[in-house]
Short mmCIF file of C-alpha atoms in Angstrom, two decimals:
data_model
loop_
_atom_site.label_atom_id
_atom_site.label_comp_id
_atom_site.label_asym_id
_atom_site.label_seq_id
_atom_site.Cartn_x
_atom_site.Cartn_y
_atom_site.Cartn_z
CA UNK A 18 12.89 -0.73 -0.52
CA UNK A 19 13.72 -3.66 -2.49
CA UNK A 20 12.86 -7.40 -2.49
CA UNK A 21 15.53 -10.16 -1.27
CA UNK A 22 15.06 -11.69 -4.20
CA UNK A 23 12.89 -11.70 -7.53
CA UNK A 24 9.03 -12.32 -6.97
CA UNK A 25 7.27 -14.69 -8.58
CA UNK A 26 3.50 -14.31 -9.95
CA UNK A 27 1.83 -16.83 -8.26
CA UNK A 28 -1.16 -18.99 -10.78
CA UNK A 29 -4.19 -17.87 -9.88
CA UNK A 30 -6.46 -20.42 -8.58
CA UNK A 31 -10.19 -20.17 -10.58
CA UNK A 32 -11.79 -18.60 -7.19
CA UNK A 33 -12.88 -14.99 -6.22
CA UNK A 34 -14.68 -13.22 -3.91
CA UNK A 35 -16.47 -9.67 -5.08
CA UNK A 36 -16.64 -6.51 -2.25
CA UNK A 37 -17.56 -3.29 -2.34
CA UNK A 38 -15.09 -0.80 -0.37
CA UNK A 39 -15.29 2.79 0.49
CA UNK A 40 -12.71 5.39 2.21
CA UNK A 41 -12.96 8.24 4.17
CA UNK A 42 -10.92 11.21 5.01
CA UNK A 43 -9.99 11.64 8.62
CA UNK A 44 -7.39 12.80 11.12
CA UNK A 45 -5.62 11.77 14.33
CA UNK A 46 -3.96 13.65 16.86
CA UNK A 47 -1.61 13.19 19.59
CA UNK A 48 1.43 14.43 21.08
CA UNK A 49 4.77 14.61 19.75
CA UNK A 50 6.85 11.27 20.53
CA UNK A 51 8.55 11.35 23.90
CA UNK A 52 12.01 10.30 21.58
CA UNK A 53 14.17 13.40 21.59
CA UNK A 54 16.00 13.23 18.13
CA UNK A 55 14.11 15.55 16.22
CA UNK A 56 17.46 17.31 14.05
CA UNK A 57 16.48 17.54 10.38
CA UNK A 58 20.06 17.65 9.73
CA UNK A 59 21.06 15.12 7.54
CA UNK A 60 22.60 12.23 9.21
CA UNK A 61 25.57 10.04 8.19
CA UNK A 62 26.85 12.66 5.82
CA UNK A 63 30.12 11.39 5.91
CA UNK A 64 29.64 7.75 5.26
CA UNK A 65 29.39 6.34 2.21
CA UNK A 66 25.98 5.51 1.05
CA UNK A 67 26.62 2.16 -0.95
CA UNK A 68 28.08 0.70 2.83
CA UNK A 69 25.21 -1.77 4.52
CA UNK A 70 24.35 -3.15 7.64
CA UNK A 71 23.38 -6.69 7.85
CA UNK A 72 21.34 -7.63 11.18
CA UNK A 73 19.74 -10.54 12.39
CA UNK A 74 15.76 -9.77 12.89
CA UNK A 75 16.42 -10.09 16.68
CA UNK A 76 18.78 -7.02 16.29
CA UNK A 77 17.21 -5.08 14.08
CA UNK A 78 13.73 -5.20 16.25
CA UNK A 79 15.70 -4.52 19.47
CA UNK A 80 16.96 -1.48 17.58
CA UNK A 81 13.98 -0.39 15.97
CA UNK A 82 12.14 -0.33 19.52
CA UNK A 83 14.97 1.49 21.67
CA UNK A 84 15.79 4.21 18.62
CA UNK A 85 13.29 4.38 16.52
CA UNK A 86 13.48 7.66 14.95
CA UNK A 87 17.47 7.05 14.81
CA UNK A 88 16.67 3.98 13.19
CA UNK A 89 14.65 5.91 10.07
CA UNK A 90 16.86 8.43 9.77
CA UNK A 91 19.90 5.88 9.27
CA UNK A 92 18.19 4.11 6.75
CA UNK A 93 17.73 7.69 4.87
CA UNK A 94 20.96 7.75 3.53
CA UNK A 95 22.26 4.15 4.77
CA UNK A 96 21.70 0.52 3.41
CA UNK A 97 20.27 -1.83 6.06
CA UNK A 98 19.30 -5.39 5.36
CA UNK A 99 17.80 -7.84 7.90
CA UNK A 100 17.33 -11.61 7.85
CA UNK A 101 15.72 -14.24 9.58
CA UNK A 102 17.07 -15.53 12.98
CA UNK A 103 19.27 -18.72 12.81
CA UNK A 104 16.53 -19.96 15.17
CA UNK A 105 14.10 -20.09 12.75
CA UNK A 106 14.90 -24.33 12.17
CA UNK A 107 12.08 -24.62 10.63
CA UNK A 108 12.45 -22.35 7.73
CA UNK A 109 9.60 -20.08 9.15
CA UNK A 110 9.63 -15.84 8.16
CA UNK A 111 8.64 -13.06 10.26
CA UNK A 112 6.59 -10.00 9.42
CA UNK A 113 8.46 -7.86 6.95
CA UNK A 114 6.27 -4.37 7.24
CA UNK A 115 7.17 -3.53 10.55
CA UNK A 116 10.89 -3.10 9.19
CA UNK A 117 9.75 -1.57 6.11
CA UNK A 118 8.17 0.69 8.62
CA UNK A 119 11.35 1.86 10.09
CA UNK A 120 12.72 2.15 6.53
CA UNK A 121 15.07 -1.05 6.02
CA UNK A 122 15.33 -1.23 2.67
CA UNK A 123 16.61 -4.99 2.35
CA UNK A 124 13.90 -7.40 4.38
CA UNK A 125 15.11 -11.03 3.47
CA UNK A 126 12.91 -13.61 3.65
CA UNK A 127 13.18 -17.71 3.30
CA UNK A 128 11.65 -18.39 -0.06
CA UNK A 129 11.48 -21.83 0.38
CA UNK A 130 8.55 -21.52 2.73
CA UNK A 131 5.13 -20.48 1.01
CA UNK A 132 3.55 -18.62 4.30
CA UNK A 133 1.44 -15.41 5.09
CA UNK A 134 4.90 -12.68 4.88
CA UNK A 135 6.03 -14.51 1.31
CA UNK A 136 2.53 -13.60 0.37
CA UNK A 137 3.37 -9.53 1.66
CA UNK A 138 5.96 -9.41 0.12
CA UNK A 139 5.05 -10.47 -3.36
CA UNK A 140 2.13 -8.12 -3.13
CA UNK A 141 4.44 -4.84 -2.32
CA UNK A 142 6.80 -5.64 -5.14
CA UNK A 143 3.69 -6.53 -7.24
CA UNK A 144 2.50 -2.72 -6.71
CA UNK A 145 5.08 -1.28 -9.34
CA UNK A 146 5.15 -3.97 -12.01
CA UNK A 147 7.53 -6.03 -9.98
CA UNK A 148 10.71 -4.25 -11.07
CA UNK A 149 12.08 -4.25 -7.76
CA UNK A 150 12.25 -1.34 -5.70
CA UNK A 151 9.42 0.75 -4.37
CA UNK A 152 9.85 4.44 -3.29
CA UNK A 153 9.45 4.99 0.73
CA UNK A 154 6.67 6.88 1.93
CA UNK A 155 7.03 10.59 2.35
CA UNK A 156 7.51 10.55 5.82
CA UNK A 157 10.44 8.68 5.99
CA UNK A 158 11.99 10.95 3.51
CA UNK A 159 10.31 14.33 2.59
CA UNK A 160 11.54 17.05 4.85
CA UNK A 161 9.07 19.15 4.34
CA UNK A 162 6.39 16.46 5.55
CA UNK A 163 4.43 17.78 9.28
CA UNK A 164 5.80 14.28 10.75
CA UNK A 165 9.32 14.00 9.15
CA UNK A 166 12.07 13.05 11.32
CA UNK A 167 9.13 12.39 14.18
CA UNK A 168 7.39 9.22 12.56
CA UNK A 169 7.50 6.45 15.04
CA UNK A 170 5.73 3.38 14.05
CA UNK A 171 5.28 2.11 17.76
CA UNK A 172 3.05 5.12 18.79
CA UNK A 173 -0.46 4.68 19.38
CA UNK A 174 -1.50 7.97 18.01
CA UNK A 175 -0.24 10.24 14.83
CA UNK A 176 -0.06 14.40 14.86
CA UNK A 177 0.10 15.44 11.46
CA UNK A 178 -0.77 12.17 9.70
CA UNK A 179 -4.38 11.38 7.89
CA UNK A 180 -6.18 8.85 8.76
CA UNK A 181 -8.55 6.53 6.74
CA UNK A 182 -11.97 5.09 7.48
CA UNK A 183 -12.17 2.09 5.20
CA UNK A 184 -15.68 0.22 5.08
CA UNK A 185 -15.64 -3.20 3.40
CA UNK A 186 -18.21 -5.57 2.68
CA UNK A 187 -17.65 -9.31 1.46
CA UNK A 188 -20.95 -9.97 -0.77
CA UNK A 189 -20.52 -13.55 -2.45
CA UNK A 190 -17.43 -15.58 -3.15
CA UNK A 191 -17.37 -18.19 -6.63
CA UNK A 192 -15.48 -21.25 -7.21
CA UNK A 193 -13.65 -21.28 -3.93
CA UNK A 194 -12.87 -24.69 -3.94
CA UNK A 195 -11.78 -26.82 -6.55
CA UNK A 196 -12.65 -30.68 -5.81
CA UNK A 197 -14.98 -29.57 -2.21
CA UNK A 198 -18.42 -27.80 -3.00
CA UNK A 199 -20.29 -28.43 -0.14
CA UNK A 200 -17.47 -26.86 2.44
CA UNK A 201 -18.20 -24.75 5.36
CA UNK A 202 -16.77 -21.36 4.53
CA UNK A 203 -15.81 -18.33 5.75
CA UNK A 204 -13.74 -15.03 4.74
CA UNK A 205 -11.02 -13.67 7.38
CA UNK A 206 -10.32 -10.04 6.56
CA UNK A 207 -7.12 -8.50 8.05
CA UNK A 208 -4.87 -5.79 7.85
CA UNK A 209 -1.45 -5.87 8.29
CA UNK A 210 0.76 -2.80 9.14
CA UNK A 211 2.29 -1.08 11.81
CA UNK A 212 1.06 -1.85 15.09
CA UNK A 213 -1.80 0.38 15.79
CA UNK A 214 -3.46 -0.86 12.34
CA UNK A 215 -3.32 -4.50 12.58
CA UNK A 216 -6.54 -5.95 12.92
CA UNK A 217 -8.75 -8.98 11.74
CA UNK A 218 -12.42 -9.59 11.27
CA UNK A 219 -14.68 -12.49 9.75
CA UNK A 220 -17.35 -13.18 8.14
CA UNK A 221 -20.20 -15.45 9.10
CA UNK A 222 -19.91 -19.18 8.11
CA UNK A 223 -21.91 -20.28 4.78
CA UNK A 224 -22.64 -23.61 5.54
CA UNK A 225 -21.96 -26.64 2.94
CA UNK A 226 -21.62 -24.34 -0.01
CA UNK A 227 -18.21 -23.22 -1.74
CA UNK A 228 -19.51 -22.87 -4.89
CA UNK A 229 -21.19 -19.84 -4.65
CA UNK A 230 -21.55 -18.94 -1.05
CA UNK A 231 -23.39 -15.33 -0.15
CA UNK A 232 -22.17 -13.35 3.02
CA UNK A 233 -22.90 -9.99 2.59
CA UNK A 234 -21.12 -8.98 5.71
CA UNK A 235 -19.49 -4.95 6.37
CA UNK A 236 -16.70 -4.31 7.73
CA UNK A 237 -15.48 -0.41 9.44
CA UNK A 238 -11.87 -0.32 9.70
CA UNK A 239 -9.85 3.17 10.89
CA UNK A 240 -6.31 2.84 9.40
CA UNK A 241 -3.14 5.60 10.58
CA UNK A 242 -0.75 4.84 7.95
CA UNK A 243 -2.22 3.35 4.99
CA UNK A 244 1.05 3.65 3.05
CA UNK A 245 2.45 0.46 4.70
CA UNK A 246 -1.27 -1.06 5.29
CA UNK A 247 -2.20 -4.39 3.41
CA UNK A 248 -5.26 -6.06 3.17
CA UNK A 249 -5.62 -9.83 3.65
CA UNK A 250 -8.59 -12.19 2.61
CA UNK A 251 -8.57 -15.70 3.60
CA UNK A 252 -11.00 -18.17 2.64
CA UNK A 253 -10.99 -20.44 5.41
CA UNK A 254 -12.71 -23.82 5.58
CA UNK A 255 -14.34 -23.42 9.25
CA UNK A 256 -14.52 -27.12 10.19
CA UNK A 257 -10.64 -27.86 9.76
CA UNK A 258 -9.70 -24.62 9.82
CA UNK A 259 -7.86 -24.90 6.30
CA UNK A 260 -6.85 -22.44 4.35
CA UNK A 261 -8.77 -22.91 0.73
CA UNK A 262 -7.16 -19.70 -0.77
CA UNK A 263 -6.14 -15.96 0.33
CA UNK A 264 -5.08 -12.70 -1.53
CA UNK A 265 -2.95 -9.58 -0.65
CA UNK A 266 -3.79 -5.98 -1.85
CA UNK A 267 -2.16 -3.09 -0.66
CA UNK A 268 -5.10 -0.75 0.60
CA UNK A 269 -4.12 2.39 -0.98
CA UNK A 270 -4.19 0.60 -4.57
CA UNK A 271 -7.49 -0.50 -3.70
CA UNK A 272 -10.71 1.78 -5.51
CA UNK A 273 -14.06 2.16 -4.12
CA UNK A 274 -16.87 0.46 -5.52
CA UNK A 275 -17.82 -2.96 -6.65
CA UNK A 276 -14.68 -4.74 -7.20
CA UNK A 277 -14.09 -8.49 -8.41
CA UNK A 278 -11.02 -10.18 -6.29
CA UNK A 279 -8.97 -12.93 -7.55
CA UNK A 280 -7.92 -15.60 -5.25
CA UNK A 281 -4.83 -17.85 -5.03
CA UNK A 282 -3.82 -21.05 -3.67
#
């Protein structure tokens, strides 16, 4: 997978929140996907690999939802870029992990708007140094993974795919607003993946204190496929509704323990 373009670190903002995380080992099962392409032959041997697709992100969904396993097995030997929809007037992005989900390597986004998917992206590519390309999970490309060539990202349940418990709790937050100290806040914890592991939770409200505010809230989330899972904080101002500042972590780069998180703007 590589970005559309290169990512830039974003200044960090002098605000942070601390947590202390844990994860467990689990398992899901289910049965097989009802999508018959299951050959572990190699497709597209004939076609040269350096050739590349270019979709719309109206195309591209419709495909990934009525062939999905063809879909990630194209992409293991094909280039496949998508882009936003000349709809999108306003400039606006969509989602980019559920197409790195389905193993488009080439998720374009409009850099010109500063909103939650810029914010994904930077923090994949931010995950190896930002040199621009991270490797694909296993699934989508080691044949002698239990769920190769039967991943579907739309499915509800996994068989042969570990799950993870993650527990989360927000303690205290410092400096979380720059000119506003006596703000009504609140953290909004969310993670983004495919379907089944999207979820959001938040905190209780600390009223008129962004300086130091103390929350001390847990969190129990059960994550499928943490190899395309990301974890989002948002410091939210709860009487506007604002957004004061927000982070993105991949959650299998995060360690248990006590750990300190810088915020940005």
């Amino acid at each position: 997978m590589s970005p559309s373009s290169s990512v830039r670190c974003k200044r960090p903002i002098t605000a942070s929140i601390s947590s202390a995380m844990s994860k467990k080992s689990g398992s899901t099962s289910s049965p097989s996907s009802s999508d018959s392409y299951h050959s572990k032959q190699r497709p597209n041997i004939g076609h040269p690999c350096y050739q590349c697709s270019s979709l719309n992100e109206n195309v591209a969904k419709k495909l990934c939802r009525k062939q999905p396993l063809v879909m990630i097995a194209h992409t293991e030997t094909q280039l496949v870029r998508t882009y936003p929809a000349g709809i999108r007037i306003d400039s606006s992005n969509f989602n980019p992990v559920i197409f790195w989900s389905f193993g488009i390597q080439m998720v374009a986004l409009n850099y010109q708007t500063e909103d939650s998917a810029l914010h994904i992206n930077a923090a994949m590519f931010e995950q190896n140094g930002r040199c621009g390309y991270v490797p694909k999970p296993n699934v989508m490309c080691d044949r002698n993974h239990m769920m190769y060539r039967r991943f579907n990202p739309w499915d509800k349940e996994f068989n042969g795919l570990h799950s993870s418990n993650f527990i989360l709790q927000i303690i205290s937050g410092q400096y979380l607003s720059q000119n506003n100290f006596t703000a009504n806040v609140l953290v909004e914890v969310e993670l983004i993946g495919i379907p089944i592991d999207s979820m959001k939770q938040k905190t209780k409200v600390v009223q008129k204190n962004s300086l130091n505010p103390m929350w001390g809230d847990s969190f129990y989330f059960q994550v499928a496929f943490r190899d395309l899972t990301f974890v989002r904080f948002h410091v939210i101002e709860a009487s506007t509704n604002h957004i004061m500042a927000q982070r993105v972590i991949p959650l299998k780069h995060l360690k248990p323990g006590y750990r300190h998180v810088r915020l940005r703007n």
